[in-house]
Amino acid sequence: MNKALLLSLLILVSCKPQLSNRITVSSPDQKIQVELKLNEGLPQYTILADGQSIIRPSGLGFRLRNQPDLAGPFQLVNSNTVLINEEWEPAWGQENLIHSISRKITLELKEELAPYRQLNLIFRVFNDGVAFRYEIPEQADLDSLFILEELSEFNFANDGKSWWIQGGHAFDTYETLHKVSPLSEIDSANTPLTYITHNDFYISIHEANLTDYAGMTMKKSRVDSLSFTSNLVPWPDGDRVKTSAPMRSPWRTICIGRTATDLLRSRMILNLNEPNQLPDADWIKPMKYMGIWWGMHINKYTWVQGERHGATTENTKRYIDFAFEHGIQGVLVEGWNKGWEDWGKDDALQFKEAYDDFDIAEVIEYAKEKHITFIGHHETTANVASYEHQLESAYSFYDSLGVSAIKTGYVGAIKPEGHFHYGQWMVEHFRKVVKLAARHHISLDVHEPVKGTGIERTWPNMMTREGARGQEWNAWSEGNPPDHTTILPFTRLLAGPMDYTPGIFDIRFDRYKSDFKVHSTLAKQIALMLVLYSPMQMAADLPENYENQPAFKFIKDLKVDWDETLYLEGEIGEYVTIARRYEDEWFLGAIANENAREIEISIDQLIQDEMIAECYVDTDETHWDSNPYPIWIGSYKVTPSDILNARLAEGGGLAMRIRPISKDEMGQDFVSISELRLDQGVKE
Ligand code: NOJ
Ligand code: CA
């Protein structure tokens, strides 16, 4: 945690102005090339990987209000290329050290004709993709700038299978299932937009460091084509970005791999963000947490005070006791504050007033005695105007009680009307809250957020967010089909940690009707705790559903802040297997879509000595729909030369902890892991 920047090295390769009209910049490993050109003065970029076209010549620039377009014709005034080679330590994350190597080129352009405005284009070419941003330098008459449109084109060279959610500001939610279609059939999409080309390039388009700007979606620019342009989310008056020179746009990112797991390995988005602003923040604590939460979603409890009120002093103490007993570090409490009955009315939710049956000071004191983090909650109902009035006092209130983490939520349409969750005004609101929270030493878990763009590198108290269709949809909708969680790692999770809230053990819970269910096996629910990375990871079920459940041991043992992560295998929408190391222990999670899957993993990638593997996996009889509960749990001896063979059921999973042999176990006979596959078929 809070480790300082290790090494930052800039090697100047060339700063000699090159005034030719075509410049090629290669990734450090030479596999990716960006060609930059002024085509009759109009800037264009082209991307090639392994010698093959990825993005055909695509234009750049802006449409501005009360000004001519800032899109050329330009002349090149100066260009400069540097190699950036640095290593840095994230405050928390999937590994403890990140290496970033890229070539960066800055093109300084000036209009050929009056008013001779300047625009800089900056490209970074990494081994795992390309990023570009605009910079409008300080200059006369540009102290107020209203961007009507960003004219970044993405003229994709190849069609392919794509996974996407609807874009365009009318779709003011990320909480939809992914559509799967040829890239050519998309009309508008949000990012990350991921696709596989026919010649086996795995590509994902997104953005990095979304700051003081509107979120970017993509729209088709010509019907029946592979040509897209950026489509920024507008202000109520139609402007997309209100700014002034000097300004810098976020980075547009094109991550390029040859396998699906290459996308998971990429740290380009984090590498494009600024270094940690909070280097000594030991109050930022990665943790597993539980909460008075799922109970409301399955209608066992209510947020509102009444007979079935979830957030009572007594019930919260019960959660705290359970968390304490099982090594879970945090307890979230939703519905403790007054106003839930007035949902939708202005200033309904009172962020400092507790319902009569909830004594917040007593509960927090109780949590402190047991070293449990009380996670506060602000449901804003997206009434951001009202929330902004209360911000200072609401954060000071939690701070005064010693609360160090808050979950926020923005359900519904933004007020003031006409704003969208991903427009510039909201991007600025979300950042204001992150900074305010940091001043109060509070970490955040944001629901209905703006998309992740890697700002957790800079503001590590921005720990996790929802921003996709999470577990909650299983409680009250037709549910998330089994392939949903095999798509998320390759789409939404590329944008950063997600608070999916896995770990439901009571898969066939009672609600209004009996047909509500989690579309998963029990083994997959625990595997998801590892696969879907979040530094605040929720074990989402009720304590009574974990009581006496042997599979809960995996959740108790699991870590959330890792030294190393290996992405062992995966195909988008089909399966993924991930191994994460903390000190000398490995944790492995594998999940499948609706099809069963035999996996085969060489253990020598993970260990050098004989160790013990604690396995949790579907049996041969398990099926997400007809028989979700059977789980085989066993401890095996594992050596580097072993191959892990296992069968994931339809909608199933495998979770495994590989740990050193304890002193007590020395000399004991353990069955070899090569027997695991046989055991999965055993009838108990
Ligand atoms: C939606 C959030 O995603 C969910 O986690 C929360 O319980 C409800 N809003 C109420 O705030
Ligand atoms: Ca939500």
XYZ file of C-alpha atoms and ligand atoms in Angstrom:
696
model
C 0.000 0.000 0.000
C 0.979 3.557 -0.619
C 4.285 2.712 -2.083
C 6.149 5.546 -3.656
C 7.008 5.798 -7.298
C 9.907 3.459 -7.844
C 11.595 4.620 -10.964
C 10.661 6.972 -13.693
C 12.997 7.213 -16.608
C 12.558 9.277 -19.706
C 14.975 8.648 -22.504
C 15.010 11.330 -25.091
C 15.190 9.676 -28.464
C 14.783 12.608 -30.723
C 13.596 16.141 -30.284
C 14.750 17.377 -33.629
C 11.854 18.929 -35.521
C 10.821 16.678 -38.381
C 8.872 18.678 -40.879
C 8.016 15.894 -43.251
C 4.350 15.144 -43.640
C 4.384 11.451 -42.681
C 5.902 10.148 -39.489
C 5.919 6.549 -38.288
C 6.228 5.670 -34.610
C 6.732 2.073 -33.498
C 6.081 0.337 -30.223
C 9.274 -0.517 -28.320
C 8.967 -4.146 -29.517
C 8.378 -2.844 -33.096
C 5.149 -4.868 -33.470
C 2.754 -1.927 -33.555
C 3.145 1.033 -35.882
C 1.323 4.326 -35.940
C 1.576 6.406 -39.099
C 0.799 10.077 -38.738
C 0.161 12.203 -41.726
C -1.092 15.615 -42.766
C -3.274 14.786 -45.744
C -3.554 18.149 -47.495
C -3.134 19.582 -44.034
C -5.755 17.355 -42.372
C -4.317 15.190 -39.581
C -4.726 11.436 -39.928
C -3.515 8.422 -38.031
C -3.241 4.811 -39.148
C -2.474 1.786 -36.968
C -0.774 -1.443 -38.029
C 0.063 -4.457 -35.892
C 2.295 -7.315 -37.011
C 2.323 -5.597 -40.401
C -1.473 -5.785 -40.744
C -3.889 -2.911 -40.844
C -5.869 -2.338 -37.617
C -7.136 1.223 -38.142
C -7.244 2.737 -41.628
C -6.498 6.464 -42.052
C -8.708 8.225 -39.519
C -9.225 11.920 -38.962
C -8.774 14.021 -35.838
C -9.963 17.405 -34.637
C -12.804 19.349 -33.049
C -16.011 21.117 -33.992
C -16.293 24.251 -31.851
C -19.097 26.684 -31.044
C -18.631 30.242 -32.408
C -15.372 29.224 -34.060
C -14.333 27.429 -37.225
C -13.583 23.708 -36.771
C -10.185 23.025 -35.275
C -9.437 20.221 -37.700
C -6.988 21.630 -40.269
C -5.530 22.372 -42.669
C -2.503 22.451 -40.410
C 1.191 22.589 -40.886
C 3.621 20.719 -38.695
C 5.623 23.102 -36.556
C 7.531 20.630 -34.484
C 7.595 17.010 -33.477
C 9.373 15.222 -30.730
C 9.614 11.569 -29.780
C 10.639 10.101 -26.442
C 10.835 6.603 -25.071
C 9.071 6.366 -21.733
C 10.277 3.472 -19.627
C 9.115 3.389 -16.034
C 8.192 1.080 -13.226
C 5.744 2.059 -10.552
C 4.064 0.520 -7.541
C 0.280 0.780 -7.367
C -1.216 1.571 -3.949
C -3.162 -1.683 -4.317
C -4.091 -3.900 -7.201
C -3.585 -7.051 -9.198
C 0.211 -6.795 -8.904
C 2.716 -4.873 -6.833
C 4.834 -3.500 -9.666
C 3.830 -2.232 -13.093
C 6.170 -1.768 -16.014
C 5.264 0.821 -18.614
C 7.212 1.188 -21.806
C 6.046 3.201 -24.783
C 7.138 5.660 -27.440
C 5.496 9.031 -27.212
C 5.311 11.510 -30.024
C 4.070 15.065 -29.758
C 3.082 16.794 -32.976
C 2.783 20.558 -32.695
C 0.420 21.781 -35.385
C -0.575 25.253 -36.453
C -3.366 26.217 -38.829
C -2.150 27.061 -42.324
C -4.585 29.970 -42.504
C -5.830 32.622 -40.072
C -6.585 32.528 -37.184
C -3.465 30.255 -37.019
C -4.659 28.323 -33.997
C -2.425 25.658 -32.503
C -3.271 22.062 -31.701
C -0.953 19.383 -30.360
C -1.528 15.700 -31.009
C 0.112 13.270 -28.653
C 0.394 9.566 -29.426
C 1.793 6.845 -27.161
C 2.654 3.534 -28.784
C 2.916 0.699 -26.256
C 3.635 -2.968 -26.925
C -0.022 -3.612 -26.064
C -1.728 -0.801 -27.923
C -1.970 2.813 -28.934
C -3.308 5.895 -27.179
C -3.762 9.451 -28.328
C -4.927 12.702 -26.837
C -5.360 16.304 -27.887
C -3.689 19.269 -26.268
C -4.830 22.804 -27.047
C -2.024 25.094 -25.910
C -2.629 28.471 -24.330
C -3.196 31.024 -27.101
C -5.044 34.217 -27.840
C -8.860 34.054 -28.116
C -9.196 30.497 -26.841
C -9.746 31.243 -23.175
C -13.332 30.025 -23.617
C -13.733 26.915 -25.704
C -16.969 25.057 -26.313
C -16.488 21.699 -27.971
C -19.530 20.726 -30.010
C -17.986 17.537 -31.248
C -14.723 15.681 -30.998
C -13.941 14.458 -34.491
C -11.778 11.467 -33.611
C -12.374 8.770 -36.173
C -11.862 5.058 -35.723
C -11.956 3.574 -39.218
C -11.527 -0.056 -38.325
C -9.758 -2.126 -40.956
C -11.447 -5.431 -40.176
C -14.875 -6.562 -39.203
C -15.170 -9.063 -36.388
C -17.250 -10.353 -33.520
C -17.859 -7.621 -30.976
C -19.151 -7.340 -27.412
C -20.715 -4.025 -26.543
C -23.389 -2.128 -24.691
C -25.471 0.639 -26.201
C -23.831 4.052 -26.375
C -25.198 7.474 -27.066
C -26.279 9.668 -24.197
C -29.885 8.449 -24.392
C -28.555 5.237 -22.862
C -27.626 6.748 -19.549
C -26.805 3.396 -17.998
C -24.135 0.742 -18.211
C -26.426 -1.818 -16.572
C -27.436 -3.763 -19.654
C -26.385 -7.136 -20.987
C -23.755 -7.081 -23.684
C -24.831 -7.368 -27.276
C -22.809 -9.683 -29.462
C -22.692 -8.788 -33.147
C -20.369 -8.117 -36.037
C -18.612 -4.796 -35.470
C -20.229 -3.565 -38.685
C -23.702 -3.920 -37.139
C -23.094 -1.568 -34.208
C -24.773 1.821 -34.479
C -23.576 3.287 -31.214
C -21.662 1.745 -28.354
C -20.219 2.658 -25.024
C -16.659 1.731 -24.156
C -14.863 -0.535 -23.490
C -15.927 -1.889 -26.866
C -14.157 -5.175 -27.525
C -13.917 -7.180 -30.733
C -11.953 -9.965 -32.403
C -10.965 -9.507 -36.018
C -11.152 -12.294 -38.570
C -7.354 -12.368 -38.558
C -7.255 -12.935 -34.780
C -6.493 -9.559 -33.305
C -8.196 -8.941 -29.968
C -8.961 -5.238 -29.722
C -10.629 -3.052 -27.124
C -11.420 0.640 -27.479
C -11.729 2.766 -24.354
C -10.346 5.925 -22.795
C -7.902 6.777 -20.017
C -7.759 9.626 -17.521
C -11.231 11.076 -18.092
C -10.729 14.443 -16.373
C -12.546 17.792 -16.943
C -14.141 16.389 -20.077
C -17.205 14.434 -21.245
C -17.266 10.654 -21.441
C -16.742 9.208 -24.904
C -19.112 6.833 -26.641
C -18.715 5.624 -30.225
C -21.086 6.089 -33.114
C -21.145 4.713 -36.605
C -20.285 7.501 -39.023
C -21.393 5.782 -42.247
C -24.057 3.094 -42.478
C -22.736 -0.308 -43.565
C -19.181 0.603 -42.780
C -16.551 0.050 -40.156
C -16.170 3.788 -39.612
C -16.898 5.177 -36.179
C -16.385 8.570 -34.568
C -16.205 9.611 -30.954
C -19.553 10.767 -29.619
C -19.164 12.796 -26.444
C -21.990 12.959 -23.911
C -23.541 16.463 -24.028
C -24.473 19.203 -21.570
C -28.179 20.182 -21.534
C -27.428 22.993 -24.027
C -25.777 20.626 -26.493
C -22.158 21.578 -25.829
C -20.044 18.508 -25.229
C -17.166 20.096 -23.331
C -16.866 23.561 -21.820
C -13.224 24.347 -21.350
C -10.461 26.846 -22.037
C -6.952 26.662 -23.433
C -4.620 25.270 -22.241
C -6.508 21.976 -22.092
C -5.843 18.282 -22.582
C -8.361 15.651 -23.576
C -8.477 12.178 -22.052
C -6.530 9.499 -23.920
C -8.342 7.449 -26.544
C -7.055 3.909 -26.161
C -6.828 1.069 -28.664
C -5.616 -2.014 -26.846
C -4.317 -4.686 -29.250
C -3.528 -8.317 -28.451
C -3.164 -11.668 -30.187
C -5.116 -13.561 -27.516
C -8.054 -12.652 -25.297
C -5.846 -12.815 -22.213
C -3.488 -10.214 -23.745
C -6.290 -7.712 -23.144
C -6.450 -8.699 -19.469
C -2.695 -8.345 -19.109
C -2.607 -4.817 -20.482
C -1.966 -2.019 -18.008
C -1.977 0.688 -20.691
C -4.967 2.498 -19.189
C -3.361 2.750 -15.736
C -0.052 3.710 -17.324
C -1.727 6.674 -19.023
C -2.859 8.152 -15.714
C -0.894 10.477 -13.464
C 1.094 9.088 -10.507
C -0.433 8.648 -7.050
C -1.439 11.934 -5.402
C -1.873 10.188 -2.040
C 1.415 8.323 -1.560
C 1.191 8.041 2.231
C -2.442 7.107 2.572
C -2.424 4.114 4.899
C -6.107 4.760 5.531
C -6.819 3.264 2.111
C -7.505 -0.349 2.944
C -8.293 -3.064 0.406
C -10.796 -5.388 2.058
C -13.417 -8.054 1.812
C -16.743 -6.856 3.079
C -20.266 -7.982 3.789
C -23.319 -5.830 4.092
C -26.916 -5.176 4.908
C -27.637 -5.166 1.212
C -28.650 -8.415 -0.565
C -31.380 -8.808 2.066
C -33.109 -5.722 0.641
C -32.664 -6.815 -2.944
C -34.303 -10.196 -2.270
C -37.016 -8.436 -0.263
C -36.183 -10.052 3.059
C -35.372 -6.637 4.485
C -36.408 -3.087 3.650
C -34.293 0.048 3.387
C -37.206 1.906 5.013
C -37.767 1.625 8.762
C -40.511 -0.881 9.594
C -41.045 -4.493 10.559
C -38.477 -5.817 8.115
C -35.946 -2.986 8.461
C -32.464 -4.339 7.657
C -30.288 -1.623 9.190
C -31.213 -1.942 12.855
C -28.560 -1.620 15.539
C -29.077 -5.236 16.511
C -28.912 -6.674 12.996
C -25.834 -4.624 12.119
C -24.083 -5.909 15.243
C -24.925 -9.424 14.096
C -23.201 -8.720 10.749
C -20.224 -7.197 12.559
C -19.941 -10.263 14.804
C -20.048 -12.554 11.806
C -17.470 -10.511 9.894
C -15.192 -10.453 12.943
C -15.468 -14.182 13.438
C -14.602 -14.917 9.803
C -11.899 -12.382 9.011
C -14.048 -10.178 6.769
C -12.801 -6.621 7.256
C -15.791 -4.418 6.431
C -19.563 -4.167 6.875
C -21.651 -1.974 4.583
C -24.922 -0.630 5.940
C -27.592 0.613 3.532
C -30.877 2.045 4.750
C -29.685 3.345 8.133
C -30.423 6.966 7.282
C -33.820 8.620 7.140
C -35.628 9.434 3.933
C -35.870 6.186 1.963
C -39.690 6.395 2.127
C -39.496 9.735 0.289
C -37.394 8.393 -2.608
C -37.712 10.754 -5.562
C -38.492 13.896 -3.581
C -35.889 16.649 -3.457
C -33.592 16.429 -0.444
C -35.309 13.197 0.636
C -32.321 11.261 1.885
C -30.827 12.604 5.079
C -27.168 11.760 5.200
C -26.735 12.543 8.882
C -29.990 11.390 10.452
C -30.463 7.807 11.504
C -33.745 5.941 11.725
C -34.894 5.478 15.332
C -33.912 1.833 15.434
C -30.331 2.526 14.363
C -27.778 4.060 16.736
C -24.941 4.948 14.406
C -22.466 6.002 17.110
C -23.045 2.781 19.035
C -22.729 0.636 15.916
C -19.504 2.315 14.818
C -18.031 1.987 18.287
C -18.940 -1.701 18.258
C -17.340 -2.131 14.830
C -14.165 -0.362 16.001
C -13.819 -2.661 18.993
C -13.819 -5.574 16.574
C -11.536 -3.849 14.039
C -14.289 -3.909 11.447
C -14.566 -1.038 8.966
C -18.078 0.407 8.981
C -18.828 1.244 5.332
C -21.177 4.211 5.117
C -23.690 4.767 2.345
C -24.904 7.748 0.325
C -27.728 6.915 -2.079
C -28.084 10.203 -3.928
C -31.017 9.009 -6.136
C -28.995 10.917 -8.789
C -30.274 14.163 -7.294
C -26.813 15.583 -7.579
C -27.947 19.159 -7.073
C -29.228 18.185 -3.647
C -26.192 15.980 -2.883
C -23.770 18.756 -3.767
C -25.403 21.010 -1.139
C -24.877 18.388 1.522
C -21.472 17.117 0.419
C -19.226 18.938 2.867
C -21.378 18.258 5.907
C -22.145 14.652 4.907
C -18.432 13.787 4.546
C -17.481 15.698 7.694
C -20.156 13.750 9.552
C -18.762 10.353 8.541
C -15.223 11.608 9.150
C -16.130 12.729 12.674
C -17.328 9.191 13.392
C -14.106 7.707 12.006
C -15.724 6.155 8.912
C -13.045 5.399 6.298
C -15.096 4.014 3.394
C -18.384 4.968 1.759
C -20.488 3.425 -0.954
C -22.322 5.989 -3.061
C -25.138 5.459 -5.553
C -26.720 7.469 -8.363
C -29.898 5.583 -9.272
C -32.141 7.323 -11.828
C -31.977 10.367 -14.065
C -29.567 13.106 -13.014
C -30.940 16.261 -11.470
C -30.491 19.036 -12.576
C -32.367 17.720 -15.569
C -30.625 17.320 -18.880
C -27.338 16.106 -17.427
C -26.166 12.559 -17.931
C -24.137 10.288 -15.658
C -21.221 10.489 -18.117
C -21.359 14.117 -19.169
C -18.668 16.619 -18.213
C -20.650 18.056 -15.310
C -20.946 14.625 -13.716
C -17.336 13.714 -14.492
C -16.396 16.839 -12.540
C -18.851 15.994 -9.760
C -17.431 12.488 -9.352
C -13.883 13.881 -9.210
C -14.867 16.553 -6.711
C -16.233 13.801 -4.471
C -13.072 11.681 -4.822
C -10.944 14.657 -3.764
C -13.268 15.616 -0.934
C -13.321 12.016 0.283
C -9.506 11.945 0.149
C -9.363 15.053 2.329
C -11.510 13.197 4.855
C -9.477 9.984 4.504
C -12.428 8.149 3.013
C -12.310 5.513 0.258
C -15.107 5.143 -2.269
C -17.181 2.415 -3.885
C -19.364 4.185 -6.456
C -22.515 2.687 -7.960
C -24.077 4.094 -11.128
C -20.691 5.775 -11.652
C -18.959 7.327 -14.590
C -16.857 4.632 -16.260
C -13.454 3.729 -14.899
C -10.541 5.200 -16.846
C -7.669 4.355 -14.509
C -7.863 7.362 -12.198
C -7.405 4.977 -9.254
C -3.690 5.188 -10.027
C -3.806 8.884 -9.158
C -6.568 8.732 -6.534
C -6.296 5.279 -4.964
C -9.160 6.104 -2.577
C -11.382 5.703 -5.693
C -11.290 1.993 -5.037
C -14.103 0.343 -6.885
C -17.280 1.006 -8.785
C -20.214 -0.802 -10.307
C -20.743 0.536 -13.854
C -22.160 -2.659 -15.339
C -24.931 -5.082 -14.649
C -24.026 -6.540 -11.277
C -25.319 -9.342 -9.093
C -28.285 -7.229 -7.952
C -30.006 -7.934 -11.294
C -30.272 -11.595 -10.318
C -32.464 -10.558 -7.393
C -35.200 -8.815 -9.296
C -34.900 -9.283 -13.052
C -34.679 -12.158 -15.495
C -31.087 -12.290 -14.255
C -27.606 -12.311 -15.679
C -27.155 -15.316 -17.983
C -24.145 -17.582 -17.298
C -22.038 -16.002 -20.045
C -22.371 -12.464 -18.586
C -19.514 -12.964 -16.135
C -17.339 -14.458 -18.877
C -17.812 -11.277 -20.949
C -17.228 -8.765 -18.136
C -13.471 -9.451 -17.699
C -12.899 -8.623 -21.389
C -15.101 -5.520 -21.467
C -16.101 -3.648 -18.300
C -13.248 -4.963 -16.142
C -10.676 -3.615 -18.637
C -11.766 -0.202 -17.352
C -10.798 -1.049 -13.758
C -12.105 -2.795 -10.638
C -15.778 -3.687 -10.447
C -18.036 -4.067 -7.421
C -20.026 -6.950 -8.935
C -20.851 -8.327 -5.455
C -20.340 -12.063 -6.013
C -20.528 -14.870 -3.466
C -24.238 -15.761 -3.312
C -24.580 -19.224 -1.723
C -28.376 -19.375 -1.506
C -28.759 -19.552 -5.249
C -32.477 -20.384 -5.271
C -33.627 -17.746 -2.820
C -37.228 -16.914 -2.029
C -38.514 -13.648 -3.315
C -41.888 -12.790 -4.750
C -41.851 -15.866 -6.909
C -39.783 -18.972 -6.667
C -38.111 -18.575 -10.032
C -35.563 -15.940 -9.043
C -32.117 -17.372 -9.026
C -28.476 -16.656 -9.549
C -27.495 -18.124 -12.908
C -24.423 -19.854 -11.592
C -23.208 -22.849 -9.641
C -21.991 -22.423 -6.075
C -18.379 -23.095 -7.132
C -18.638 -20.338 -9.743
C -19.856 -17.857 -7.112
C -16.667 -18.289 -5.107
C -14.476 -18.357 -8.241
C -15.960 -14.971 -9.197
C -14.609 -13.508 -5.954
C -11.165 -13.972 -7.476
C -11.894 -13.552 -11.183
C -13.752 -10.202 -11.019
C -11.121 -8.015 -9.407
C -12.116 -5.451 -6.814
C -9.937 -4.130 -3.970
C -13.167 -3.927 -1.970
C -14.681 -7.328 -2.652
C -18.116 -8.118 -1.284
C -19.210 -11.496 -0.011
C -22.744 -10.551 -0.888
C -24.950 -13.173 0.767
C -26.557 -13.092 4.217
C -24.419 -14.333 7.128
C -26.876 -17.158 7.839
C -26.319 -18.473 4.321
C -22.564 -18.763 4.940
C -22.937 -20.364 8.368
C -21.529 -23.910 8.363
C -20.843 -23.831 4.627
C -17.454 -25.452 3.921
C -17.133 -23.450 0.680
C -17.080 -20.219 2.718
C -13.516 -21.079 3.743
C -12.297 -20.005 0.302
C -13.817 -16.544 0.837
C -12.254 -16.336 4.299
C -8.825 -17.242 2.934
C -9.006 -15.044 -0.172
C -6.848 -11.909 -0.483
C -7.766 -8.720 -2.347
C -4.398 -6.985 -2.824
C -2.008 -9.041 -4.926
C 1.708 -9.353 -5.620
C 1.238 -10.958 -9.023
C -1.532 -12.050 -11.390
C -1.347 -14.558 -14.241
C -4.079 -14.764 -16.857
C -3.860 -18.428 -17.742
C -6.525 -18.821 -20.410
C -9.695 -17.244 -21.679
C -12.042 -16.628 -24.568
C -14.528 -13.790 -24.505
C -17.974 -14.965 -23.444
C -16.758 -18.539 -22.947
C -14.319 -19.022 -20.079
C -11.462 -17.471 -18.168
C -8.900 -18.798 -15.690
C -6.877 -16.429 -13.520
C -4.227 -17.107 -10.858
C -3.185 -14.498 -8.313
C -0.301 -14.650 -5.868
C -0.015 -13.096 -2.427
C 3.374 -13.786 -0.844
C 3.804 -17.570 -1.094
C 0.175 -18.476 -1.769
C -1.626 -18.742 -5.089
C -5.360 -18.432 -5.567
C -6.893 -19.623 -8.784
C -10.345 -19.000 -10.214
C -11.874 -20.455 -13.367
C -15.362 -19.798 -14.700
C -17.411 -21.107 -17.602
C -20.390 -19.839 -19.578
C -23.455 -22.052 -20.096
C -21.277 -24.820 -21.547
C -19.338 -27.292 -19.438
C -15.584 -27.178 -19.869
C -12.632 -29.437 -19.197
C -9.622 -27.429 -18.128
C -5.984 -28.434 -18.161
C -3.480 -26.172 -16.435
C 0.264 -26.785 -16.010
C 1.109 -26.126 -12.398
C 4.768 -25.364 -13.132
C 3.702 -21.818 -14.051
C 2.834 -21.272 -10.402
C 5.003 -23.179 -7.960
C 8.481 -24.546 -7.490
C 7.970 -26.792 -4.454
C 5.440 -29.315 -3.299
C 2.390 -27.530 -1.878
C -1.203 -28.152 -0.831
C -4.065 -27.262 -3.175
C -7.439 -26.677 -1.531
C -9.953 -27.201 -4.332
C -13.574 -26.137 -4.687
C -15.128 -27.321 -7.910
C -18.416 -28.476 -9.456
C -19.137 -32.194 -9.378
C -20.087 -34.121 -12.486
C -23.733 -33.626 -11.507
C -23.652 -29.875 -11.049
C -25.487 -27.608 -13.480
C -26.200 -23.901 -12.992
C -29.909 -24.324 -13.692
C -30.951 -27.808 -12.688
C -28.506 -28.571 -9.865
C -26.369 -25.575 -8.812
C -25.258 -26.604 -5.320
C -23.105 -29.759 -5.544
C -19.489 -28.775 -4.959
C -16.467 -31.013 -4.514
C -14.093 -29.745 -1.828
C -10.787 -31.457 -1.217
C -7.117 -30.874 -0.334
C -4.457 -32.375 -2.564
C -0.706 -32.496 -2.863
C 0.515 -30.508 -5.821
C 3.982 -30.489 -7.374
C 5.359 -28.327 -10.191
C 5.184 -31.200 -12.671
C 1.448 -31.752 -12.101
C -1.246 -30.905 -14.573
C -4.528 -29.670 -13.115
C -7.412 -31.409 -14.844
C -10.892 -30.383 -13.822
C -14.370 -30.098 -15.228
C -16.353 -26.914 -14.885
C -20.073 -27.589 -15.062
C -22.464 -25.685 -17.325
C -22.374 -22.191 -15.770
C -19.806 -23.521 -13.324
C -16.452 -22.751 -11.801
C -13.376 -23.795 -9.895
C -11.654 -22.012 -7.036
C -8.362 -23.102 -5.570
C -5.926 -21.996 -2.918
C -2.394 -23.319 -3.241
C -0.452 -22.904 -0.028
C 2.703 -24.213 1.639
C 2.480 -27.463 3.585
C 2.151 -26.637 7.280
C 4.431 -28.187 9.913
C 1.571 -30.337 11.228
C 0.965 -31.715 7.775
C 4.575 -32.745 7.130
C 4.702 -36.461 6.621
C 0.948 -36.743 6.115
C -0.252 -38.526 3.027
C -2.143 -36.312 0.614
C -3.725 -37.565 -2.550
C -2.159 -36.042 -5.661
C -4.005 -33.312 -7.527
C -4.038 -35.638 -10.525
C -6.908 -37.424 -8.736
C -9.120 -34.328 -8.604
C -10.907 -35.059 -11.850
C -11.848 -38.544 -10.606
C -13.162 -37.121 -7.324
C -15.472 -34.724 -9.114
C -17.423 -37.745 -10.311
C -17.719 -39.317 -6.850
C -21.211 -39.443 -5.392
C -21.271 -38.401 -1.773
C -28.346 0.551 -6.765
C -27.046 -0.035 -6.326
O -26.379 -0.658 -7.392
C -27.325 -1.004 -5.205
O -26.132 -1.652 -4.806
C -27.965 -0.278 -4.049
O -28.322 -1.217 -3.053
C -29.227 0.437 -4.496
N -28.949 1.238 -5.640
C -29.789 1.335 -3.400
O -28.894 2.353 -3.097
Ca -26.765 -0.481 -9.830
